[in-house]
C-alpha cells in the first residue's frame, strides 16, 4: 500500500479482456492471452487504452486441485528492482513482454504463485508500459463458501491469503487492486479511496450461483460507497470446464452506473475513465467530508 501522495489523475481508457479458451495447456493459455492483450491495445474504434486487465487465473483451469500444478515462482520483493529476464515465471515474462510491446499498463489477471516458503497464493502482477513488474497483489480473502445444494468451494485447501493491500501509481492516477472475493470486503475499497485511488480493479471469477446474485451489485456498492470507479474482469464461461465462470465483465462509474459490460462469451470491453466524474460525484454527495470518525473508527487510519 502506497504511503506517498497520489499522482494527479487524468482521463484514460480502460480495457477488460474476458478471456475464453482456457485449457490445461499453460503455453497455449499464455499465447492466447498475449494475442488478446495486443488486440485490446489496438481497438477498431476509439482511443488506445491506457490500462488493460486480464481475468483471474488466466493461465490455468480454476480450481484448488490445479493451483499446485500451475504455480510459478515470482520472487517479487517490492523494495528491490525486479529483473524480468531472470524471472522463473513464464507468465511474468510473457506479461512483461506484452505490456512493453503494447505500450500499456497491464493488470495481469492472476496466476497461482509459489512463494519462497512454499506457500501458494492467488497473485496478480502489474506492469508498466516499459514492461517493468511494479507490483503484485496476493488475494487477501480466500474463496471458502458452502451454499447447500448449489456450490461448495474452498481455496484455502491449497492457497494462503495475502497480507497486504495493493495501490499502484500509474500514469493516470492511483489504482487499487483486489481479486474476486476481495470485493465482498468493503474495507479494502474504503482504504484505497481514502488513500487517493480513483478506481478499484478486481480480476475475478464468480460462478453461476453468486454471479447473478452479487456480481454487479457488489461493484456498484463499492463504487457508491466511495464514489470511485470499480471494475471486475472475468474469464469467459466454459460449460465444459470444472468451474463455470459467470462472465459479464463490468465497469461502474462513481455514481454506480454500469458504463460497460458484456455477456459470457470471450470479449474485450472498453470504458473511458474520467477523474472529473469523481470530483462531481463527491461535490454533489459529499460523504467523503461528512464521515463521523468521532462516532466510529476510520478503517484507513
Coordinates of N, CA, C and O in Angstrom, one line a residue, residues 13 26 51 53 57 59 69 93 107 110 113 120 123 136 158 161 179 183 212 218 244 250 256 273 279 290:
X13 N -8.5 5.4 -21.0 CA -9.4 4.3 -21.4 C -9.0 3.0 -20.8 O -7.8 2.7 -20.8
X26 N -0.8 -24.7 -20.4 CA -0.4 -23.4 -20.0 C 0.2 -22.6 -21.1 O -0.1 -21.4 -21.3
X51 N -4.8 1.4 -19.7 CA -4.7 0.2 -18.7 C -5.5 -0.9 -19.3 O -6.7 -0.8 -19.7
X53 N -6.7 -5.1 -18.6 CA -6.8 -6.1 -17.5 C -7.2 -7.5 -18.0 O -8.0 -7.6 -18.9
X57 N -6.9 -16.1 -12.7 CA -6.5 -17.5 -13.2 C -6.5 -17.7 -14.7 O -7.1 -18.6 -15.2
X59 N -4.0 -18.3 -16.7 CA -3.1 -19.2 -17.3 C -3.3 -20.7 -17.0 O -2.6 -21.6 -17.3
X69 N -0.2 -27.4 -9.4 CA 0.4 -27.9 -10.6 C 0.8 -26.7 -11.6 O 1.7 -26.9 -12.4
X93 N 7.2 -13.4 -17.6 CA 8.0 -13.0 -18.8 C 7.1 -12.6 -19.9 O 7.3 -11.6 -20.6
X107 N -2.6 -5.0 -15.9 CA -3.0 -5.7 -14.7 C -3.2 -7.2 -15.1 O -4.2 -7.5 -15.8
X110 N -4.7 -12.9 -12.7 CA -3.9 -13.6 -11.6 C -3.5 -15.0 -12.0 O -4.0 -15.5 -13.0
X113 N 0.8 -18.6 -7.5 CA 2.2 -18.3 -7.2 C 2.7 -19.2 -6.1 O 2.0 -19.4 -5.1
X120 N 1.3 -21.2 -1.4 CA 0.7 -20.9 -2.6 C -0.2 -19.7 -2.5 O -1.0 -19.6 -1.5
X123 N -2.2 -14.7 -7.2 CA -1.5 -13.4 -7.3 C -1.7 -12.7 -8.6 O -1.5 -13.3 -9.7
X136 N 2.7 -6.5 -7.1 CA 1.9 -7.7 -7.1 C 0.8 -7.6 -6.0 O 1.0 -6.8 -5.0
X158 N -5.6 -25.2 -0.6 CA -4.2 -25.2 -1.2 C -3.6 -23.8 -1.1 O -2.4 -23.7 -1.1
X161 N -3.8 -16.8 2.1 CA -4.3 -15.5 1.9 C -3.1 -14.5 2.0 O -2.2 -14.6 2.8
X179 N -8.7 -9.1 -5.8 CA -9.0 -10.3 -6.6 C -10.3 -10.9 -6.2 O -10.4 -11.3 -5.0
X183 N -13.7 -8.4 -3.3 CA -14.7 -7.3 -3.5 C -15.8 -7.3 -2.4 O -16.5 -6.3 -2.2
X212 N -25.1 -14.2 -10.7 CA -26.4 -13.4 -10.9 C -26.9 -12.7 -9.7 O -27.6 -11.7 -9.8
X218 N -22.2 -5.9 -6.1 CA -21.0 -5.6 -5.3 C -20.2 -4.5 -5.9 O -19.7 -3.6 -5.2
X244 N -17.6 -23.1 -13.7 CA -18.3 -22.3 -14.6 C -18.3 -20.8 -14.2 O -19.1 -20.5 -13.3
X250 N -17.4 -6.1 -16.2 CA -18.2 -4.8 -16.0 C -17.3 -3.7 -15.5 O -16.3 -3.9 -14.8
X256 N -22.3 4.7 -9.5 CA -22.9 3.4 -9.5 C -23.6 3.0 -10.8 O -24.2 1.9 -10.9
X273 N -12.5 6.4 -18.5 CA -12.4 6.8 -17.1 C -12.0 8.3 -16.9 O -11.0 8.7 -17.4
X279 N -14.8 13.9 -8.9 CA -15.0 15.2 -8.3 C -16.4 15.7 -8.3 O -16.9 16.2 -7.3
X290 N -18.1 14.1 5.2 CA -19.2 14.1 6.2 C -19.1 12.9 7.2 O -19.9 12.7 8.1

